[in-house]
Amino acid sequence: MTIFYLSRNIAPENSESGHDTSDMKSSSDDIEGSGEEHISMYEAAQVVGLSSVICWISSFIASIVGKQGILIPVATLITVVMATLVPGRFTRLASAGEVVAALIMQFFFASVGASGSIQKVIQLAPVLFIFCFFQVSLHLAITLLVGGKFF
């Protein structure tokens, strides 16, 4: 509620072109889309294959380095470097990647939820609520203090 109260006087952002684009059809090259994602199986297979290769290379590099917890930073570095060197190719795969990622996240949430217990959820809910309340309150306080001093 505090966030909504603080942002009540902020005007909505205008589009970059300065005119309403709600009636325009989005092209297949538009990565932000209009809510309707149409991807081909070829694009989805490319995304899964590319991400598998990036993960394999990252795993190989992490095993050579020998440090714990370096796999994800190496995978991120490889992805950013590749997207910087070949932006056109990654732009075309972005919408397919978003759809595949959303599908995989749904499988993850379903598998985690399937192993859950309603009794444990009811027992732990108050503690988790209090923890989240303090975490969000602290984050908001730091953001307001730092934002007020620098912006």
Tab-separated table of C-alpha atoms in Angstrom:
chain	number	residue	atom	x	y	z
A	1	MET	CA	0.000	0.000	0.000
A	2	THR	CA	2.857	2.362	0.786
A	3	ILE	CA	4.317	1.970	-2.684
A	4	PHE	CA	0.999	2.848	-4.308
A	5	TYR	CA	0.595	5.856	-2.026
A	6	LEU	CA	4.074	7.146	-2.848
A	7	SER	CA	3.581	6.719	-6.598
A	8	ARG	CA	0.107	8.243	-6.788
A	9	ASN	CA	1.303	11.495	-8.435
A	10	ILE	CA	3.554	9.910	-11.052
A	11	ALA	CA	2.146	10.181	-14.561
A	12	PRO	CA	2.150	7.140	-16.833
A	13	GLU	CA	5.009	6.846	-19.300
A	14	ASN	CA	4.382	7.919	-22.890
A	15	SER	CA	5.297	5.752	-25.833
A	16	GLU	CA	8.529	6.659	-27.624
A	17	SER	CA	6.824	7.378	-30.936
A	18	GLY	CA	4.390	9.835	-29.403
A	19	HIS	CA	1.253	8.277	-30.872
A	20	ASP	CA	-1.084	5.483	-29.895
A	21	THR	CA	0.034	2.133	-31.258
A	22	SER	CA	-2.748	0.029	-29.770
A	23	ASP	CA	-4.356	-0.588	-33.169
A	24	MET	CA	-1.115	-1.524	-34.943
A	25	LYS	CA	-0.346	-5.171	-35.614
A	26	SER	CA	2.917	-6.408	-34.124
A	27	SER	CA	5.398	-7.932	-36.513
A	28	SER	CA	7.157	-11.222	-35.955
A	29	ASP	CA	10.377	-9.303	-35.221
A	30	ASP	CA	8.775	-7.485	-32.258
A	31	ILE	CA	10.246	-9.040	-29.119
A	32	GLU	CA	7.920	-7.250	-26.727
A	33	GLY	CA	4.844	-8.647	-28.438
A	34	SER	CA	1.215	-7.827	-27.967
A	35	GLY	CA	0.395	-10.564	-25.508
A	36	GLU	CA	0.066	-13.188	-28.231
A	37	GLU	CA	3.237	-15.180	-28.649
A	38	HIS	CA	3.546	-17.244	-31.824
A	39	ILE	CA	6.686	-19.306	-32.048
A	40	SER	CA	7.602	-22.209	-34.264
A	41	MET	CA	8.921	-25.543	-33.088
A	42	TYR	CA	12.126	-24.731	-34.940
A	43	GLU	CA	12.651	-21.572	-32.853
A	44	ALA	CA	11.826	-23.429	-29.628
A	45	ALA	CA	14.270	-26.202	-30.544
A	46	GLN	CA	16.942	-23.606	-31.324
A	47	VAL	CA	16.440	-21.952	-27.935
A	48	VAL	CA	16.598	-25.245	-26.030
A	49	GLY	CA	19.625	-26.398	-28.036
A	50	LEU	CA	21.478	-23.111	-27.625
A	51	SER	CA	20.803	-22.965	-23.900
A	52	SER	CA	21.964	-26.580	-23.536
A	53	VAL	CA	25.218	-25.823	-25.347
A	54	ILE	CA	25.783	-22.698	-23.211
A	55	CYS	CA	25.150	-24.717	-20.032
A	56	TRP	CA	27.498	-27.491	-21.171
A	57	ILE	CA	30.289	-25.012	-21.998
A	58	SER	CA	29.730	-23.244	-18.670
A	59	SER	CA	29.872	-26.533	-16.803
A	60	PHE	CA	33.086	-27.471	-18.596
A	61	ILE	CA	34.721	-24.113	-17.786
A	62	ALA	CA	33.527	-24.287	-14.165
A	63	SER	CA	35.025	-27.766	-13.774
A	64	ILE	CA	38.358	-26.514	-15.142
A	65	VAL	CA	38.371	-23.512	-12.785
A	66	GLY	CA	37.341	-25.732	-9.873
A	67	LYS	CA	35.497	-23.111	-7.806
A	68	GLN	CA	32.088	-23.746	-6.282
A	69	GLY	CA	29.207	-21.564	-7.488
A	70	ILE	CA	30.849	-20.310	-10.671
A	71	LEU	CA	28.588	-22.118	-13.150
A	72	ILE	CA	25.807	-19.500	-13.273
A	73	PRO	CA	28.135	-16.472	-13.585
A	74	VAL	CA	30.025	-18.207	-16.409
A	75	ALA	CA	26.764	-19.058	-18.195
A	76	THR	CA	25.627	-15.460	-17.788
A	77	LEU	CA	28.931	-14.164	-19.143
A	78	ILE	CA	28.774	-16.442	-22.174
A	79	THR	CA	25.173	-15.435	-22.887
A	80	VAL	CA	25.889	-11.706	-22.609
A	81	VAL	CA	28.986	-11.973	-24.807
A	82	MET	CA	27.104	-13.941	-27.461
A	83	ALA	CA	24.135	-11.556	-27.389
A	84	THR	CA	26.529	-8.612	-27.739
A	85	LEU	CA	28.437	-10.153	-30.634
A	86	VAL	CA	25.378	-11.433	-32.532
A	87	PRO	CA	22.440	-9.237	-31.465
A	88	GLY	CA	20.257	-9.901	-34.517
A	89	ARG	CA	20.219	-13.647	-34.004
A	90	PHE	CA	19.418	-13.389	-30.302
A	91	THR	CA	16.700	-10.802	-30.929
A	92	ARG	CA	14.863	-13.257	-33.181
A	93	LEU	CA	15.127	-15.981	-30.527
A	94	ALA	CA	14.069	-13.768	-27.602
A	95	SER	CA	10.312	-14.348	-27.840
A	96	ALA	CA	10.776	-18.108	-28.232
A	97	GLY	CA	13.111	-18.080	-25.229
A	98	GLU	CA	10.538	-16.270	-23.117
A	99	VAL	CA	7.817	-18.774	-23.986
A	100	VAL	CA	10.056	-21.797	-23.351
A	101	ALA	CA	11.286	-20.272	-20.072
A	102	ALA	CA	7.709	-19.653	-18.898
A	103	LEU	CA	6.788	-23.252	-19.707
A	104	ILE	CA	9.813	-24.627	-17.848
A	105	MET	CA	9.052	-22.405	-14.835
A	106	GLN	CA	5.502	-23.798	-14.734
A	107	PHE	CA	6.896	-27.335	-14.677
A	108	PHE	CA	9.249	-26.326	-11.855
A	109	PHE	CA	6.455	-24.777	-9.786
A	110	ALA	CA	4.229	-27.807	-10.355
A	111	SER	CA	6.942	-30.229	-9.263
A	112	VAL	CA	7.777	-28.185	-6.172
A	113	GLY	CA	4.090	-27.784	-5.301
A	114	ALA	CA	3.373	-31.473	-5.775
A	115	SER	CA	5.788	-32.356	-3.010
A	116	GLY	CA	4.325	-29.804	-0.603
A	117	SER	CA	2.178	-30.427	2.429
A	118	ILE	CA	-0.894	-28.316	3.236
A	119	GLN	CA	-0.307	-28.847	6.951
A	120	LYS	CA	3.244	-27.463	6.731
A	121	VAL	CA	2.054	-24.517	4.650
A	122	ILE	CA	-0.525	-23.604	7.294
A	123	GLN	CA	2.061	-23.970	10.070
A	124	LEU	CA	4.743	-21.903	8.331
A	125	ALA	CA	2.555	-19.242	6.697
A	126	PRO	CA	2.554	-16.774	9.624
A	127	VAL	CA	6.339	-16.953	10.015
A	128	LEU	CA	6.876	-16.534	6.282
A	129	PHE	CA	4.451	-13.604	6.187
A	130	ILE	CA	6.321	-11.827	8.999
A	131	PHE	CA	9.671	-12.504	7.320
A	132	CYS	CA	8.422	-11.163	3.970
A	133	PHE	CA	6.889	-8.110	5.650
A	134	PHE	CA	10.187	-7.183	7.322
A	135	GLN	CA	12.170	-7.918	4.179
A	136	VAL	CA	9.961	-5.721	1.975
A	137	SER	CA	9.805	-2.977	4.635
A	138	LEU	CA	13.592	-2.886	4.924
A	139	HIS	CA	13.962	-2.829	1.145
A	140	LEU	CA	11.455	0.026	0.858
A	141	ALA	CA	13.170	2.012	3.628
A	142	ILE	CA	16.617	1.636	2.046
A	143	THR	CA	15.246	2.519	-1.389
A	144	LEU	CA	13.526	5.639	-0.078
A	145	LEU	CA	16.568	6.753	1.925
A	146	VAL	CA	19.077	6.197	-0.874
A	147	GLY	CA	16.689	7.525	-3.524
A	148	GLY	CA	15.950	10.627	-1.486
A	149	LYS	CA	19.635	11.439	-1.043
A	150	PHE	CA	20.762	10.900	-4.627
A	151	PHE	CA	17.726	11.600	-6.801
